[in-house]
PDB file of C-alpha atoms and ligand atoms in Angstrom:
ATOM      1  CA  MET A   1      12.800-100.760   8.329  1.00  0.00           C
ATOM      2  CA  PRO A   2      13.024-101.756  12.000  1.00  0.00           C
ATOM      3  CA  SER A   3      10.018-100.814  14.077  1.00  0.00           C
ATOM      4  CA  PRO A   4      10.642 -98.238  16.798  1.00  0.00           C
ATOM      5  CA  VAL A   5      11.223 -99.742  20.194  1.00  0.00           C
ATOM      6  CA  SER A   6       8.490 -98.798  22.591  1.00  0.00           C
ATOM      7  CA  GLN A   7       8.906 -98.967  26.324  1.00  0.00           C
ATOM      8  CA  PRO A   8       6.478-101.428  27.951  1.00  0.00           C
ATOM      9  CA  LEU A   9       3.972 -99.585  30.105  1.00  0.00           C
ATOM     10  CA  ASP A  10       4.622-101.757  33.131  1.00  0.00           C
ATOM     11  CA  SER A  11       8.228-100.597  33.245  1.00  0.00           C
ATOM     12  CA  CYS A  12       7.074 -97.094  34.214  1.00  0.00           C
ATOM     13  CA  THR A  13       6.630 -96.357  37.859  1.00  0.00           C
ATOM     14  CA  ALA A  14       3.652 -94.200  38.771  1.00  0.00           C
ATOM     15  CA  VAL A  15       4.742 -91.351  41.003  1.00  0.00           C
ATOM     16  CA  THR A  16       2.384 -89.709  43.450  1.00  0.00           C
ATOM     17  CA  VAL A  17       3.580 -86.194  44.167  1.00  0.00           C
ATOM     18  CA  ASP A  18       2.553 -84.361  47.298  1.00  0.00           C
ATOM     19  CA  HIS A  19       2.319 -80.902  45.751  1.00  0.00           C
ATOM     20  CA  PRO A  20       3.194 -78.016  48.037  1.00  0.00           C
ATOM     21  CA  PHE A  21       0.218 -75.857  47.000  1.00  0.00           C
ATOM     22  CA  ARG A  22      -3.541 -75.347  47.208  1.00  0.00           C
ATOM     23  CA  VAL A  23      -5.821 -73.962  44.502  1.00  0.00           C
ATOM     24  CA  LEU A  24      -6.804 -70.318  44.928  1.00  0.00           C
ATOM     25  CA  ILE A  25      -8.438 -69.567  41.540  1.00  0.00           C
ATOM     26  CA  THR A  26      -9.605 -72.261  39.145  1.00  0.00           C
ATOM     27  CA  HIS A  27      -8.822 -72.256  35.440  1.00  0.00           C
ATOM     28  CA  ASP A  28     -12.469 -71.654  34.407  1.00  0.00           C
ATOM     29  CA  THR A  29     -12.803 -68.713  36.778  1.00  0.00           C
ATOM     30  CA  ILE A  30      -9.621 -67.186  35.356  1.00  0.00           C
ATOM     31  CA  LEU A  31     -10.791 -67.602  31.755  1.00  0.00           C
ATOM     32  CA  ARG A  32     -14.170 -66.004  32.495  1.00  0.00           C
ATOM     33  CA  ARG A  33     -12.479 -62.984  34.075  1.00  0.00           C
ATOM     34  CA  VAL A  34      -9.937 -62.686  31.247  1.00  0.00           C
ATOM     35  CA  ARG A  35     -12.826 -62.496  28.753  1.00  0.00           C
ATOM     36  CA  GLU A  36     -14.381 -59.664  30.774  1.00  0.00           C
ATOM     37  CA  ILE A  37     -11.080 -57.789  30.815  1.00  0.00           C
ATOM     38  CA  GLY A  38     -10.751 -58.230  27.042  1.00  0.00           C
ATOM     39  CA  ARG A  39     -14.214 -56.763  26.529  1.00  0.00           C
ATOM     40  CA  ALA A  40     -13.404 -53.806  28.784  1.00  0.00           C
ATOM     41  CA  ILE A  41     -10.178 -53.054  26.906  1.00  0.00           C
ATOM     42  CA  GLN A  42     -12.012 -53.078  23.567  1.00  0.00           C
ATOM     43  CA  GLN A  43     -14.698 -50.739  24.877  1.00  0.00           C
ATOM     44  CA  ASP A  44     -12.063 -48.349  26.242  1.00  0.00           C
ATOM     45  CA  PHE A  45     -10.157 -48.256  22.943  1.00  0.00           C
ATOM     46  CA  PRO A  46     -12.898 -48.208  20.291  1.00  0.00           C
ATOM     47  CA  SER A  47     -10.780 -46.743  17.476  1.00  0.00           C
ATOM     48  CA  GLU A  48      -6.994 -46.913  17.878  1.00  0.00           C
ATOM     49  CA  PRO A  49      -5.829 -49.859  20.029  1.00  0.00           C
ATOM     50  CA  PRO A  50      -2.962 -49.279  22.471  1.00  0.00           C
ATOM     51  CA  VAL A  51       0.461 -50.810  22.013  1.00  0.00           C
ATOM     52  CA  GLY A  52       0.664 -53.819  24.317  1.00  0.00           C
ATOM     53  CA  VAL A  53       3.705 -54.417  26.523  1.00  0.00           C
ATOM     54  CA  VAL A  54       3.834 -57.837  28.163  1.00  0.00           C
ATOM     55  CA  VAL A  55       5.966 -58.136  31.273  1.00  0.00           C
ATOM     56  CA  ILE A  56       7.766 -61.444  30.913  1.00  0.00           C
ATOM     57  CA  ASP A  57       8.015 -64.132  31.813  1.00  0.00           C
ATOM     58  CA  GLY A  58       5.093 -64.153  34.227  1.00  0.00           C
ATOM     59  CA  ALA A  59       2.419 -62.457  32.083  1.00  0.00           C
ATOM     60  CA  ARG A  60       2.837 -64.685  29.019  1.00  0.00           C
ATOM     61  CA  MET A  61       0.021 -67.080  29.809  1.00  0.00           C
ATOM     62  CA  PHE A  62      -2.328 -64.260  30.815  1.00  0.00           C
ATOM     63  CA  VAL A  63      -1.682 -62.357  27.595  1.00  0.00           C
ATOM     64  CA  ARG A  64      -2.052 -65.455  25.443  1.00  0.00           C
ATOM     65  CA  HIS A  65      -5.589 -65.882  26.734  1.00  0.00           C
ATOM     66  CA  LEU A  66      -6.277 -62.142  26.649  1.00  0.00           C
ATOM     67  CA  GLN A  67      -5.224 -61.924  22.993  1.00  0.00           C
ATOM     68  CA  ARG A  68      -7.855 -64.531  22.080  1.00  0.00           C
ATOM     69  CA  THR A  69     -10.580 -62.244  23.426  1.00  0.00           C
ATOM     70  CA  LEU A  70      -9.471 -59.186  21.429  1.00  0.00           C
ATOM     71  CA  VAL A  71     -11.116 -58.751  18.038  1.00  0.00           C
ATOM     72  CA  ARG A  72      -8.776 -56.111  16.664  1.00  0.00           C
ATOM     73  CA  ALA A  73      -5.087 -56.805  16.088  1.00  0.00           C
ATOM     74  CA  MET A  74      -2.707 -55.054  18.408  1.00  0.00           C
ATOM     75  CA  GLU A  75       1.019 -54.445  18.282  1.00  0.00           C
ATOM     76  CA  TRP A  76       2.662 -56.451  21.081  1.00  0.00           C
ATOM     77  CA  HIS A  77       6.094 -56.259  22.666  1.00  0.00           C
ATOM     78  CA  GLU A  78       7.649 -58.281  25.444  1.00  0.00           C
ATOM     79  CA  LEU A  79       9.715 -56.623  28.136  1.00  0.00           C
ATOM     80  CA  ARG A  80      11.601 -58.316  30.927  1.00  0.00           C
ATOM     81  CA  ALA A  81      11.156 -56.589  34.246  1.00  0.00           C
ATOM     82  CA  SER A  82      11.618 -57.945  37.709  1.00  0.00           C
ATOM     83  CA  SER A  83      11.723 -56.885  41.318  1.00  0.00           C
ATOM     84  CA  TYR A  84      12.006 -60.489  42.521  1.00  0.00           C
ATOM     85  CA  GLY A  85      15.030 -62.734  42.640  1.00  0.00           C
ATOM     86  CA  VAL A  86      14.583 -66.450  43.194  1.00  0.00           C
ATOM     87  CA  GLY A  87      12.694 -66.057  46.471  1.00  0.00           C
ATOM     88  CA  THR A  88       9.156 -65.107  47.417  1.00  0.00           C
ATOM     89  CA  THR A  89       9.668 -61.469  48.427  1.00  0.00           C
ATOM     90  CA  SER A  90      10.399 -58.343  46.408  1.00  0.00           C
ATOM     91  CA  SER A  91      14.042 -57.234  46.339  1.00  0.00           C
ATOM     92  CA  GLY A  92      12.972 -53.581  46.154  1.00  0.00           C
ATOM     93  CA  THR A  93      15.074 -52.930  43.063  1.00  0.00           C
ATOM     94  CA  VAL A  94      13.399 -53.075  39.664  1.00  0.00           C
ATOM     95  CA  THR A  95      15.466 -54.347  36.764  1.00  0.00           C
ATOM     96  CA  ILE A  96      14.112 -53.587  33.288  1.00  0.00           C
ATOM     97  CA  GLY A  97      15.496 -55.358  30.245  1.00  0.00           C
ATOM     98  CA  SER A  98      16.005 -54.169  26.695  1.00  0.00           C
ATOM     99  CA  GLN A  99      13.072 -52.388  25.083  1.00  0.00           C
ATOM    100  CA  GLY A 100      14.102 -53.456  21.596  1.00  0.00           C
ATOM    101  CA  ASP A 101      12.260 -51.506  18.872  1.00  0.00           C
ATOM    102  CA  LEU A 102       9.344 -50.531  21.107  1.00  0.00           C
ATOM    103  CA  CYS A 103       8.532 -46.842  20.539  1.00  0.00           C
ATOM    104  CA  VAL A 104       5.807 -45.373  22.754  1.00  0.00           C
ATOM    105  CA  ALA A 105       6.035 -41.635  21.980  1.00  0.00           C
ATOM    106  CA  GLY A 106       2.543 -40.219  21.392  1.00  0.00           C
ATOM    107  CA  ARG A 107       0.882 -43.610  21.831  1.00  0.00           C
ATOM    108  CA  ALA A 108      -1.376 -45.234  24.381  1.00  0.00           C
ATOM    109  CA  VAL A 109       0.410 -48.084  26.143  1.00  0.00           C
ATOM    110  CA  LEU A 110      -1.217 -51.098  27.775  1.00  0.00           C
ATOM    111  CA  ILE A 111       1.111 -52.870  30.212  1.00  0.00           C
ATOM    112  CA  VAL A 112       0.103 -56.469  30.826  1.00  0.00           C
ATOM    113  CA  GLU A 113       1.400 -57.871  34.119  1.00  0.00           C
ATOM    114  CA  ASP A 114       0.854 -61.126  35.985  1.00  0.00           C
ATOM    115  CA  ILE A 115       0.705 -59.724  39.489  1.00  0.00           C
ATOM    116  CA  VAL A 116       1.116 -56.351  41.162  1.00  0.00           C
ATOM    117  CA  ASP A 117       2.620 -56.707  44.602  1.00  0.00           C
ATOM    118  CA  THR A 118       4.529 -53.690  46.001  1.00  0.00           C
ATOM    119  CA  GLY A 119       3.738 -51.815  42.777  1.00  0.00           C
ATOM    120  CA  ARG A 120       7.392 -50.982  42.141  1.00  0.00           C
ATOM    121  CA  THR A 121       7.631 -52.802  38.810  1.00  0.00           C
ATOM    122  CA  ILE A 122       4.531 -51.175  37.345  1.00  0.00           C
ATOM    123  CA  ALA A 123       5.535 -47.748  38.685  1.00  0.00           C
ATOM    124  CA  ALA A 124       8.992 -48.078  37.102  1.00  0.00           C
ATOM    125  CA  LEU A 125       7.535 -49.102  33.725  1.00  0.00           C
ATOM    126  CA  ARG A 126       4.833 -46.420  33.814  1.00  0.00           C
ATOM    127  CA  ASP A 127       7.404 -43.706  34.660  1.00  0.00           C
ATOM    128  CA  ARG A 128       9.705 -44.908  31.898  1.00  0.00           C
ATOM    129  CA  PHE A 129       6.981 -44.851  29.217  1.00  0.00           C
ATOM    130  CA  LEU A 130       5.639 -41.469  30.325  1.00  0.00           C
ATOM    131  CA  ALA A 131       9.202 -40.097  30.253  1.00  0.00           C
ATOM    132  CA  GLN A 132       9.464 -41.437  26.679  1.00  0.00           C
ATOM    133  CA  GLY A 133       6.361 -39.435  25.721  1.00  0.00           C
ATOM    134  CA  ALA A 134       3.596 -42.043  25.902  1.00  0.00           C
ATOM    135  CA  ALA A 135       0.175 -40.399  25.530  1.00  0.00           C
ATOM    136  CA  GLN A 136      -1.203 -42.574  28.315  1.00  0.00           C
ATOM    137  CA  VAL A 137      -0.261 -45.715  30.194  1.00  0.00           C
ATOM    138  CA  ARG A 138      -2.840 -48.266  31.308  1.00  0.00           C
ATOM    139  CA  VAL A 139      -2.264 -51.431  33.273  1.00  0.00           C
ATOM    140  CA  ALA A 140      -3.949 -54.820  33.005  1.00  0.00           C
ATOM    141  CA  THR A 141      -2.932 -57.271  35.694  1.00  0.00           C
ATOM    142  CA  LEU A 142      -4.262 -60.736  36.341  1.00  0.00           C
ATOM    143  CA  LEU A 143      -3.713 -60.403  40.085  1.00  0.00           C
ATOM    144  CA  SER A 144      -3.198 -57.682  42.636  1.00  0.00           C
ATOM    145  CA  LYS A 145      -2.156 -57.872  46.278  1.00  0.00           C
ATOM    146  CA  PRO A 146      -3.412 -54.501  47.580  1.00  0.00           C
ATOM    147  CA  SER A 147      -2.226 -55.133  51.157  1.00  0.00           C
ATOM    148  CA  ARG A 148       1.392 -55.291  49.925  1.00  0.00           C
ATOM    149  CA  ARG A 149       1.431 -51.971  48.086  1.00  0.00           C
ATOM    150  CA  VAL A 150       4.406 -49.692  48.727  1.00  0.00           C
ATOM    151  CA  VAL A 151       4.064 -47.475  45.656  1.00  0.00           C
ATOM    152  CA  ASP A 152       0.742 -45.970  44.634  1.00  0.00           C
ATOM    153  CA  VAL A 153      -0.142 -47.216  41.147  1.00  0.00           C
ATOM    154  CA  ALA A 154      -3.414 -46.981  39.218  1.00  0.00           C
ATOM    155  CA  LEU A 155      -4.530 -50.364  37.893  1.00  0.00           C
ATOM    156  CA  ASP A 156      -7.097 -50.161  35.098  1.00  0.00           C
ATOM    157  CA  TYR A 157      -7.963 -53.835  34.627  1.00  0.00           C
ATOM    158  CA  VAL A 158      -7.560 -56.212  37.559  1.00  0.00           C
ATOM    159  CA  GLY A 159      -8.451 -59.878  37.294  1.00  0.00           C
ATOM    160  CA  PHE A 160      -8.531 -60.700  40.992  1.00  0.00           C
ATOM    161  CA  GLU A 161      -7.474 -59.079  44.227  1.00  0.00           C
ATOM    162  CA  ILE A 162      -5.812 -61.672  46.427  1.00  0.00           C
ATOM    163  CA  PRO A 163      -4.476 -61.772  49.996  1.00  0.00           C
ATOM    164  CA  ASP A 164      -0.804 -61.520  50.888  1.00  0.00           C
ATOM    165  CA  GLU A 165       0.249 -64.998  49.861  1.00  0.00           C
ATOM    166  CA  PHE A 166       2.847 -66.165  47.365  1.00  0.00           C
ATOM    167  CA  VAL A 167       1.060 -67.615  44.360  1.00  0.00           C
ATOM    168  CA  ILE A 168       2.224 -69.607  41.367  1.00  0.00           C
ATOM    169  CA  GLY A 169       0.690 -71.120  38.253  1.00  0.00           C
ATOM    170  CA  PHE A 170      -1.009 -69.626  35.191  1.00  0.00           C
ATOM    171  CA  GLY A 171       2.381 -68.267  34.119  1.00  0.00           C
ATOM    172  CA  MET A 172       3.739 -67.371  37.547  1.00  0.00           C
ATOM    173  CA  ASP A 173       6.726 -69.193  38.939  1.00  0.00           C
ATOM    174  CA  TYR A 174       8.704 -70.043  41.987  1.00  0.00           C
ATOM    175  CA  ALA A 175      12.370 -70.102  40.954  1.00  0.00           C
ATOM    176  CA  GLY A 176      11.378 -70.896  37.368  1.00  0.00           C
ATOM    177  CA  ARG A 177       8.992 -73.731  38.261  1.00  0.00           C
ATOM    178  CA  TYR A 178       5.215 -74.273  38.131  1.00  0.00           C
ATOM    179  CA  ARG A 179       4.409 -71.714  35.382  1.00  0.00           C
ATOM    180  CA  GLU A 180       2.530 -74.394  33.454  1.00  0.00           C
ATOM    181  CA  LEU A 181      -0.133 -74.979  36.121  1.00  0.00           C
ATOM    182  CA  GLU A 182      -3.553 -74.031  34.772  1.00  0.00           C
ATOM    183  CA  GLU A 183      -4.792 -72.667  38.077  1.00  0.00           C
ATOM    184  CA  VAL A 184      -3.488 -69.984  40.381  1.00  0.00           C
ATOM    185  CA  VAL A 185      -2.329 -71.764  43.517  1.00  0.00           C
ATOM    186  CA  VAL A 186      -0.802 -70.736  46.820  1.00  0.00           C
ATOM    187  CA  TYR A 187       2.745 -71.934  47.265  1.00  0.00           C
ATOM    188  CA  ASP A 188       3.519 -73.307  50.698  1.00  0.00           C
ATOM    189  CA  GLU A 189       7.251 -72.872  51.277  1.00  0.00           C
ATOM    190  CA  ALA A 190       7.266 -74.762  54.571  1.00  0.00           C
ATOM    191  CA  ARG A 191       5.544 -77.793  53.028  1.00  0.00           C
ATOM    192  CA  ALA A 192       7.801 -77.624  49.987  1.00  0.00           C
ATOM    193  CA  ALA A 193      10.881 -77.613  52.233  1.00  0.00           C
ATOM    194  CA  SER A 194       9.650 -80.596  54.255  1.00  0.00           C
ATOM    195  CA  SER A 195       8.887 -82.624  51.107  1.00  0.00           C
ATOM    196  CA  GLY A 196      12.078 -81.573  49.344  1.00  0.00           C
ATOM    197  CA  GLY A 197      10.198 -79.781  46.525  1.00  0.00           C
TER     198      GLY A 197
HETATM  199  P1  IMP B   1       6.162 -55.667  42.502  1.00  0.00           P
HETATM  200  O1  IMP B   1       7.166 -54.851  41.766  1.00  0.00           O
HETATM  201  O2  IMP B   1       6.530 -55.801  43.952  1.00  0.00           O
HETATM  202  O3  IMP B   1       4.754 -55.199  42.315  1.00  0.00           O
HETATM  203  O4  IMP B   1       6.283 -57.146  41.997  1.00  0.00           O
HETATM  204  C1  IMP B   1       5.702 -57.560  40.817  1.00  0.00           C
HETATM  205  C2  IMP B   1       6.426 -58.761  40.300  1.00  0.00           C
HETATM  206  O5  IMP B   1       6.829 -59.607  41.368  1.00  0.00           O
HETATM  207  C3  IMP B   1       5.521 -59.613  39.443  1.00  0.00           C
HETATM  208  O6  IMP B   1       5.716 -59.306  38.081  1.00  0.00           O
HETATM  209  C4  IMP B   1       5.984 -61.015  39.728  1.00  0.00           C
HETATM  210  O7  IMP B   1       7.019 -61.375  38.851  1.00  0.00           O
HETATM  211  C5  IMP B   1       6.560 -60.950  41.110  1.00  0.00           C
HETATM  212  N1  IMP B   1       5.597 -61.430  42.127  1.00  0.00           N
HETATM  213  C6  IMP B   1       4.998 -60.727  43.087  1.00  0.00           C
HETATM  214  N2  IMP B   1       4.215 -61.486  43.856  1.00  0.00           N
HETATM  215  C7  IMP B   1       4.308 -62.726  43.328  1.00  0.00           C
HETATM  216  C8  IMP B   1       3.702 -63.989  43.676  1.00  0.00           C
HETATM  217  O8  IMP B   1       2.907 -64.125  44.614  1.00  0.00           O
HETATM  218  N3  IMP B   1       4.036 -65.016  42.870  1.00  0.00           N
HETATM  219  C9  IMP B   1       4.889 -64.934  41.817  1.00  0.00           C
HETATM  220  N4  IMP B   1       5.467 -63.791  41.477  1.00  0.00           N
HETATM  221  C10 IMP B   1       5.184 -62.696  42.230  1.00  0.00           C
END
């Protein structure tokens, strides 16, 4: 059998990328805070756990780490909701995707979000679940930008309050990119434009 052809290392060109961002919250700091949030959720729901609704795509990485801190199994659903297009400001219109077989009537709901900005997305989801007969709706968000709030929403578990800057990483994207970064970083549009990234 012929041996697989491997590419010689010296044929690869090392690329130095001038990333258009600066670190706001390190990975270790995020993980510590996520563990605290997990503990708080367990204390608040000592008997019957809530049904978890993960706002995708942004909250996937947050919930993956949160799930590891929870001792009791929970029922989880993913829901696509967005008030952002491809840019860095809210469009003002919230689009909510299919709810699938998620039934919230008579149940406590825990919405897991990456970031609360104007509050429109969380308000729309909360109003929808309450209208469907949810017993209560709680919100866990990794980040919150209080200075940007347009709609008044109660947030039960907040990882970090941050200033009014567009952030990416730890699941959050800019036009579908950078979700895989382990830290939360500030995205610098001007620098990105000047370096073509
Ligand atoms: P809101 O409805 O204005 O609160 O917006 C919440 C949604 O906007 C979040 O789920 C994110 O998808 C997106 N968003 C808001 N701010 C940022 C940011 O700084 N980086 C990435 N996404 C953001």
